[in-house]
CSV table of N, CA and C in Angstrom, one decimal:
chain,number,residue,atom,x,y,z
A,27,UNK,N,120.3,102.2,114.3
A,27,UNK,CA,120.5,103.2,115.4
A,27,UNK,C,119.1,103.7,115.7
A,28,UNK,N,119.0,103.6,116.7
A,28,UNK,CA,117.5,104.2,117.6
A,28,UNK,C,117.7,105.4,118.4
A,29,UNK,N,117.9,106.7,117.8
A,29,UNK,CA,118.2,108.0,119.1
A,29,UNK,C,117.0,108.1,119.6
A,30,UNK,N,117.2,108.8,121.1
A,30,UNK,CA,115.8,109.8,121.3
A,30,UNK,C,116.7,110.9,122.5
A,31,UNK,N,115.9,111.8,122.5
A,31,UNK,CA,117.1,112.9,122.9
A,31,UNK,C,115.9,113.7,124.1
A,32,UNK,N,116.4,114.7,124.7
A,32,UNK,CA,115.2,115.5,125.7
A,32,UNK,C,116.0,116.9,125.5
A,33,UNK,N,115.0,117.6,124.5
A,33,UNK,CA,116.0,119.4,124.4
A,33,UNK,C,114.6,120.3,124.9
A,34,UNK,N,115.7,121.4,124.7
A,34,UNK,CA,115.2,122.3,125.5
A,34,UNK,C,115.6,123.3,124.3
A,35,UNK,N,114.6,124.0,123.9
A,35,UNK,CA,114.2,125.0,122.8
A,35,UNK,C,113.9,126.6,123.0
A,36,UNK,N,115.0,127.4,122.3
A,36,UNK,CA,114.3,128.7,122.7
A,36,UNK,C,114.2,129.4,121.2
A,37,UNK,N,112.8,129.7,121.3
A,37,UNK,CA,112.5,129.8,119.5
A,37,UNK,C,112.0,131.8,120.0
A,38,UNK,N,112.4,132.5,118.9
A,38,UNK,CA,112.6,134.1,119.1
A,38,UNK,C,111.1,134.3,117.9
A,39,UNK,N,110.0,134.4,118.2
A,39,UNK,CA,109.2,134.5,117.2
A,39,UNK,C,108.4,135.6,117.8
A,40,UNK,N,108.7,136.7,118.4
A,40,UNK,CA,108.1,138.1,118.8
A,40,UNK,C,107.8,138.6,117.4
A,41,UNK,N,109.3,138.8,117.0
A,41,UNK,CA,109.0,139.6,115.7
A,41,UNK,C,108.1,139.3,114.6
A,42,UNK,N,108.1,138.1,114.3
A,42,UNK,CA,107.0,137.6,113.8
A,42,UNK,C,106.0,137.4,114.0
A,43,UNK,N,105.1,137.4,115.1
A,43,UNK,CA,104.1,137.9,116.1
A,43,UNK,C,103.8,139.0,116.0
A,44,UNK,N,104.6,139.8,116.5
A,44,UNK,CA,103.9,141.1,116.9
A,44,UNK,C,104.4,142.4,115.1
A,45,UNK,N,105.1,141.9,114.3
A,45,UNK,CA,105.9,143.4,113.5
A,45,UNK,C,106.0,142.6,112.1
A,46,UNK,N,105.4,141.5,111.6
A,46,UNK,CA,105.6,140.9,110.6
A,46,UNK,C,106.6,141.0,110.1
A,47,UNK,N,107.9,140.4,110.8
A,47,UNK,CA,108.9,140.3,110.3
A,47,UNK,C,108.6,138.7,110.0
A,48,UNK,N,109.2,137.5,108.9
A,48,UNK,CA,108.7,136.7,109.1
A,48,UNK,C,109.7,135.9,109.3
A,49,UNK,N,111.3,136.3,109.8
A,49,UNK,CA,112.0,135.4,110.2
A,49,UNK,C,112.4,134.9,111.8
A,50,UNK,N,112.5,133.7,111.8
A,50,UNK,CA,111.9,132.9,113.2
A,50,UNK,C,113.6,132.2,113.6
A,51,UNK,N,114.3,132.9,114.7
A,51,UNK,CA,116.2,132.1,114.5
A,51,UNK,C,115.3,131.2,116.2
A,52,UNK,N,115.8,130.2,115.8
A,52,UNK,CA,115.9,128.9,117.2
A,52,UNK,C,116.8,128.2,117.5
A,53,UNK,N,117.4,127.7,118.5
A,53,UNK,CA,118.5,127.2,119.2
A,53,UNK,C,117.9,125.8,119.6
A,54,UNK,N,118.4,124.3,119.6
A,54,UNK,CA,117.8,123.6,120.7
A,54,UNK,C,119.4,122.8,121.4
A,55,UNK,N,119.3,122.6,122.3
A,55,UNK,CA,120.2,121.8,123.5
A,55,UNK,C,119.3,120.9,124.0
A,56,UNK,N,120.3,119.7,124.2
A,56,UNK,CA,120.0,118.5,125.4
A,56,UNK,C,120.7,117.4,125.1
A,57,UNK,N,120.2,116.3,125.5
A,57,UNK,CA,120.7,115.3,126.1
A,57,UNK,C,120.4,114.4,125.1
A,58,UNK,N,120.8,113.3,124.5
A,58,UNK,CA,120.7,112.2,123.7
A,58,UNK,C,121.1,110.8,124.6
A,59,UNK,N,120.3,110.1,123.3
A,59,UNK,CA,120.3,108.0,124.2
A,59,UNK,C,120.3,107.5,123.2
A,60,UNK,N,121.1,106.9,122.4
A,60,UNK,CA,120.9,105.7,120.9
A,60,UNK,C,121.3,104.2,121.4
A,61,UNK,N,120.5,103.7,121.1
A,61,UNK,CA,120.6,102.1,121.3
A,61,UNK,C,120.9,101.9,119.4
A,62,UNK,N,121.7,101.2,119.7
A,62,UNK,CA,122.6,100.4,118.4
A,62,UNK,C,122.8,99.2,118.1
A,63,UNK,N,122.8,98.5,116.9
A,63,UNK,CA,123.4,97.2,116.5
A,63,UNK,C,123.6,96.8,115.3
A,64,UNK,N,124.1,95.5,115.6
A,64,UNK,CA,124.6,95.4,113.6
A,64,UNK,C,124.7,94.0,113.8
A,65,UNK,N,124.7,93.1,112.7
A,65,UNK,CA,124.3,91.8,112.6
A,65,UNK,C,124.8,91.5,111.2
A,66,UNK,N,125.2,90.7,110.9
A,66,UNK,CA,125.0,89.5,109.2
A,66,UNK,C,123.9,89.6,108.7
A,67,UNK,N,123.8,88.9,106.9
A,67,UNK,CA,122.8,88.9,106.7
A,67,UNK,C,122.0,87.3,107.6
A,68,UNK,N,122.7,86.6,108.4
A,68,UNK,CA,122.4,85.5,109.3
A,68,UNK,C,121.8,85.6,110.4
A,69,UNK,N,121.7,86.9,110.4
A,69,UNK,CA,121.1,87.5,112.0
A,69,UNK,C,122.1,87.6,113.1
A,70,UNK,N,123.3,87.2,113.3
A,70,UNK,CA,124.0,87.0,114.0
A,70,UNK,C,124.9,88.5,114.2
A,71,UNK,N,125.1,89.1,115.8
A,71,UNK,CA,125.6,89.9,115.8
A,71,UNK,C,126.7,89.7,117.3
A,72,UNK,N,127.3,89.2,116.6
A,72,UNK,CA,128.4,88.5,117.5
A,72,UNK,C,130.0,88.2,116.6
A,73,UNK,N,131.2,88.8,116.7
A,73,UNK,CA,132.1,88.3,115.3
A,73,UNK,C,132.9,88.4,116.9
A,74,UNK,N,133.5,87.1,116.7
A,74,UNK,CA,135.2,87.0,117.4
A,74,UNK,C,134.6,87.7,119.1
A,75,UNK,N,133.8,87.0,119.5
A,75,UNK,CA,133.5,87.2,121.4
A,75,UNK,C,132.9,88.9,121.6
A,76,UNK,N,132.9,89.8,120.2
A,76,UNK,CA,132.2,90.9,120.6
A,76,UNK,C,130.9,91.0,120.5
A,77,UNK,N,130.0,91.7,121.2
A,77,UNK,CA,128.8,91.6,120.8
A,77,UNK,C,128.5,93.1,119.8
A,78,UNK,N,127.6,92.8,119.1
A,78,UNK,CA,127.6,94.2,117.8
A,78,UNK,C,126.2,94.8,118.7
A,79,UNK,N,126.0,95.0,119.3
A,79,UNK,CA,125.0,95.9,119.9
A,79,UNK,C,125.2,96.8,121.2
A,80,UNK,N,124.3,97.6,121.2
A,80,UNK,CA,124.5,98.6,122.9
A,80,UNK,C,124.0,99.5,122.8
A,81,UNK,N,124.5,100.2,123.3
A,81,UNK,CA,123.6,102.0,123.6
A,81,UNK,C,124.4,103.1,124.2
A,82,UNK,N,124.6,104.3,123.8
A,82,UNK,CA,125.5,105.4,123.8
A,82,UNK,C,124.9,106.4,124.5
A,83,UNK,N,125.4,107.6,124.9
A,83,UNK,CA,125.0,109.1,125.6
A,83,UNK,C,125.2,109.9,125.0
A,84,UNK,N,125.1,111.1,125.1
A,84,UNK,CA,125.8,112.2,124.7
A,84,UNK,C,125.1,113.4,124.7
A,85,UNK,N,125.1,114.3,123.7
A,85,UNK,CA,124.6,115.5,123.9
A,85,UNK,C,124.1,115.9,122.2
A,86,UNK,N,122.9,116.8,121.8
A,86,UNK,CA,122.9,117.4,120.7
A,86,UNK,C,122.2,118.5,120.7
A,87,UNK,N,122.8,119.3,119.8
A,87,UNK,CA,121.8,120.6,119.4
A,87,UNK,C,121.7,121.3,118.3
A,88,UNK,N,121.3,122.3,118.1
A,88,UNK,CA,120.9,123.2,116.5
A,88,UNK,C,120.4,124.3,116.7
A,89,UNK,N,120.8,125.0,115.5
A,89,UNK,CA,120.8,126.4,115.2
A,89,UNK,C,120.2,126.3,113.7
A,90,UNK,N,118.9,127.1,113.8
A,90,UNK,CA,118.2,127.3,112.5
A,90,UNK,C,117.3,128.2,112.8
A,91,UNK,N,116.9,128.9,111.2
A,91,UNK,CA,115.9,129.7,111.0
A,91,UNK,C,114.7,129.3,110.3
A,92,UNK,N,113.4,129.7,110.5
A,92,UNK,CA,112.6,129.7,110.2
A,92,UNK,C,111.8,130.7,109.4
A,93,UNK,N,110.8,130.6,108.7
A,93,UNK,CA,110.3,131.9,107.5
A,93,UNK,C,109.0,131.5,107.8
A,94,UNK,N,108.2,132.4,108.5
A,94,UNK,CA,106.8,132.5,108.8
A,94,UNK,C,106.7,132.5,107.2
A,95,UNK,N,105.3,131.3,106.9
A,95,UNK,CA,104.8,132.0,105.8
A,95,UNK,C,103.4,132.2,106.0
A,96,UNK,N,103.0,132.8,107.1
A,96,UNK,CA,101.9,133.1,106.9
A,96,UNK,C,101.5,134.9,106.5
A,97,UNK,N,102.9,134.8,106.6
A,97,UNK,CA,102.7,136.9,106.0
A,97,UNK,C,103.1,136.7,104.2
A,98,UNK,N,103.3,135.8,104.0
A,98,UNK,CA,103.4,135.6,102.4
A,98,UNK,C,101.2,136.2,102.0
A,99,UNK,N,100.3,135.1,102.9
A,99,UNK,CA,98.5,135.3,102.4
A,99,UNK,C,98.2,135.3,103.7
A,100,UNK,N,98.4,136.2,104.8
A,100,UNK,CA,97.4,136.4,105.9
A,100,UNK,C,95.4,135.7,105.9
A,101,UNK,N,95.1,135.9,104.8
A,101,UNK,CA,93.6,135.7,105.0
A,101,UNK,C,93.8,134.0,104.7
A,102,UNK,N,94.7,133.7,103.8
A,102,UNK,CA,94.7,131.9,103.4
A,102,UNK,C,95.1,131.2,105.0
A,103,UNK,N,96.6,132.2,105.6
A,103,UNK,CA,96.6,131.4,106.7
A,103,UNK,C,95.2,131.4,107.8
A,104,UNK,N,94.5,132.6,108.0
A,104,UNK,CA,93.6,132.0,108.7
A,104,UNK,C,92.2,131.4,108.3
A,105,UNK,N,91.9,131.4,106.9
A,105,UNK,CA,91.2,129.8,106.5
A,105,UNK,C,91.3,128.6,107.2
A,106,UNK,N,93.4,128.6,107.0
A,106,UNK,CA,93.6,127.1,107.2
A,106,UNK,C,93.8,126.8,109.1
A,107,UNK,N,94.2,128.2,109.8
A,107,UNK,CA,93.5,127.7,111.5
A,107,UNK,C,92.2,127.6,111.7
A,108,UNK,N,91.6,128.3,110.5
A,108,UNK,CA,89.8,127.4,111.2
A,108,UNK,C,89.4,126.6,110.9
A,109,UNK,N,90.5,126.2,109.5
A,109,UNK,CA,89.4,124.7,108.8
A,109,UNK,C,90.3,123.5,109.3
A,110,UNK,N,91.5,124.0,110.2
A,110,UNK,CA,92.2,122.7,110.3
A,110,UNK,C,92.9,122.6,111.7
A,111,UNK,N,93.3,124.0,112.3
A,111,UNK,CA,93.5,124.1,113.7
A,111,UNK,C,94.8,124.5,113.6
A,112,UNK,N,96.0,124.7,112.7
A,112,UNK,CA,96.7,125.1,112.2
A,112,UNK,C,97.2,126.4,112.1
A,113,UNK,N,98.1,127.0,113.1
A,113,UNK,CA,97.8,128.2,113.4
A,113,UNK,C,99.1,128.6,112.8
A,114,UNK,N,100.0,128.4,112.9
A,114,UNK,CA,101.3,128.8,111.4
A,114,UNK,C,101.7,128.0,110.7
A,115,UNK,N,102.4,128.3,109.6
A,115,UNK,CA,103.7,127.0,109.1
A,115,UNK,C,104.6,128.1,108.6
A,116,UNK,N,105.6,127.2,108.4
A,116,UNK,CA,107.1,127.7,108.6
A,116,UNK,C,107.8,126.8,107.4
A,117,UNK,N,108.9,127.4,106.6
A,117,UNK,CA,109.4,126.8,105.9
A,117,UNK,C,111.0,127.3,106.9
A,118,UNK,N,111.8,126.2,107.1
A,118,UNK,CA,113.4,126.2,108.2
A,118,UNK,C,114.7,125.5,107.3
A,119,UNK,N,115.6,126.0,108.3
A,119,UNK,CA,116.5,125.3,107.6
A,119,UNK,C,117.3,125.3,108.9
A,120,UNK,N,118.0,124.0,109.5
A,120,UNK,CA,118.8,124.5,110.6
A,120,UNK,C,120.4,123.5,110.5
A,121,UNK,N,121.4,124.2,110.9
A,121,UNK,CA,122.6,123.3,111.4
A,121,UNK,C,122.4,122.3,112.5
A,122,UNK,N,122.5,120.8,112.6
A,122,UNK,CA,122.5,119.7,113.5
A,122,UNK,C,123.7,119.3,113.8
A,123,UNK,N,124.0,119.1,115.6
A,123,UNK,CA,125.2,118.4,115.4
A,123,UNK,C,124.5,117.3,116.6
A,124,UNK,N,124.8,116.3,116.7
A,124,UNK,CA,125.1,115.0,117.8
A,124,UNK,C,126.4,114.3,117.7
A,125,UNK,N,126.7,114.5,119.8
A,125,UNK,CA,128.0,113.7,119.8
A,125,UNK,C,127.4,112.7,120.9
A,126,UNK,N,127.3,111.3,120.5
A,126,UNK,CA,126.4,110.3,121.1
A,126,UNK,C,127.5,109.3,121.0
A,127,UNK,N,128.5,109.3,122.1
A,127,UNK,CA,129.5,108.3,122.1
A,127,UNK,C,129.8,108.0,123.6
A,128,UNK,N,128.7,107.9,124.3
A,128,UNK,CA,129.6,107.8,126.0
A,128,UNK,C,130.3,108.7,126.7
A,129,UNK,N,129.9,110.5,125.7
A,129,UNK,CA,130.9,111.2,126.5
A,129,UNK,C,132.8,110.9,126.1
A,130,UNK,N,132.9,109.9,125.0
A,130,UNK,CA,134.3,109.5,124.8
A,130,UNK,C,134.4,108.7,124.6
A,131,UNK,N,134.1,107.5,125.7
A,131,UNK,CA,134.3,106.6,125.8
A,131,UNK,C,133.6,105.0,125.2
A,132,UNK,N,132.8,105.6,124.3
A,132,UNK,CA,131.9,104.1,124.2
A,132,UNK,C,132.4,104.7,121.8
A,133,UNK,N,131.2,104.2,121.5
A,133,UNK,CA,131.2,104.0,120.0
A,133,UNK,C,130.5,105.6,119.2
A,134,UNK,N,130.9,106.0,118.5
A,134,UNK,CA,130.5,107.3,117.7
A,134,UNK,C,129.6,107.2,117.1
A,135,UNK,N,127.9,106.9,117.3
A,135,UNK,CA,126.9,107.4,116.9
A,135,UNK,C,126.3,108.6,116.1
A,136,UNK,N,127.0,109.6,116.6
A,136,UNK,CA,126.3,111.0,116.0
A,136,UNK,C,126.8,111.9,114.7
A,137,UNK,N,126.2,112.6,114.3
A,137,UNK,CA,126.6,113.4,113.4
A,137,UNK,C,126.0,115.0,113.1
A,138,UNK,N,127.0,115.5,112.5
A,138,UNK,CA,126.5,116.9,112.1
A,138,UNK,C,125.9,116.4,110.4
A,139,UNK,N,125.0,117.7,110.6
A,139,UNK,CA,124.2,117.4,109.2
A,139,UNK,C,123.2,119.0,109.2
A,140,UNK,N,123.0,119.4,107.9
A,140,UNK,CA,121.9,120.4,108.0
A,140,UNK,C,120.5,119.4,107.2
A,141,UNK,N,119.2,120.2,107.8
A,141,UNK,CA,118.0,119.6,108.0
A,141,UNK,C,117.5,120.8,107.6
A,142,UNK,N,116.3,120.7,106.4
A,142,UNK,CA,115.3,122.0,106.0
A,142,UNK,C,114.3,120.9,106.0
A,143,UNK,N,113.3,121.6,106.2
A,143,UNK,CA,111.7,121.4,106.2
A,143,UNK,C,111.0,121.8,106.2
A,144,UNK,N,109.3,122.0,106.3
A,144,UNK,CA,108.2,122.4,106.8
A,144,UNK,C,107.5,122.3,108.2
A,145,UNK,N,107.1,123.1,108.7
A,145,UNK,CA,106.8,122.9,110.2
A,145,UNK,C,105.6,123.8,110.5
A,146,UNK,N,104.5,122.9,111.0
A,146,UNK,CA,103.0,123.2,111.3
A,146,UNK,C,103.2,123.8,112.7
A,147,UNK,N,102.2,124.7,113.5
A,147,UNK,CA,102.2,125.3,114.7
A,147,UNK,C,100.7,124.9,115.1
A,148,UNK,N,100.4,123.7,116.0
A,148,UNK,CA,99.0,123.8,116.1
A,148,UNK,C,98.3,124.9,117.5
């Protein structure tokens, strides 16, 4: 599966800016595209006149928060924007969902899943 999607993000990071509060809540929406296929170990992706390949639509988005850590060492974080250009990082955790099936009609590509990570701010 090959997704690629076009969202549209509204990230609330005043508080964290301006009042050192260091938590950061984000939303994202939009639109998804997965090109798909499946094959044998023969390479063949074709069983009984179907073909095992194609490409889906749909929609995905997510809800997560974020944890400025730069109010954890203020003077470390700005070390590391002048020695690296790195102007926050964030430790997140967010709910994902994708429903990438043709709107209905085609094959079920997507999933809900939660996703944590690290996230640089250049």
């Amino acid at each position: 599966i090959l997704p690629a999607a076009v969202l549209a993000v509204l990230r609330v990071d005043v508080l964290a800016q301006r009042f050192s509060i260091p938590l950061v809540p984000y939303a994202k929406v939009g639109f998804s595209y997965a090109l798909w296929s499946i094959g044998g170990g023969d390479g063949v992706d074709r069983y009984e006149g179907l073909v095992g390949r194609g490409a889906e639509t749909g929609y995905q988005g997510a809800v997560g928060l974020m944890f400025w850590l730069n109010v954890l060492h203020p003077q470390s974080a700005l070390d590391m924007d002048n020695a690296t250009g790195i102007n926050s990082s964030y430790v997140f955790g967010e709910l994902f969902t994708s429903d990438i099936d043709s709107f209905g009609t085609g094959m079920q590509v997507g999933t809900t899943s939660w996703v944590v990570g690290l996230a640089f701010e250049f």
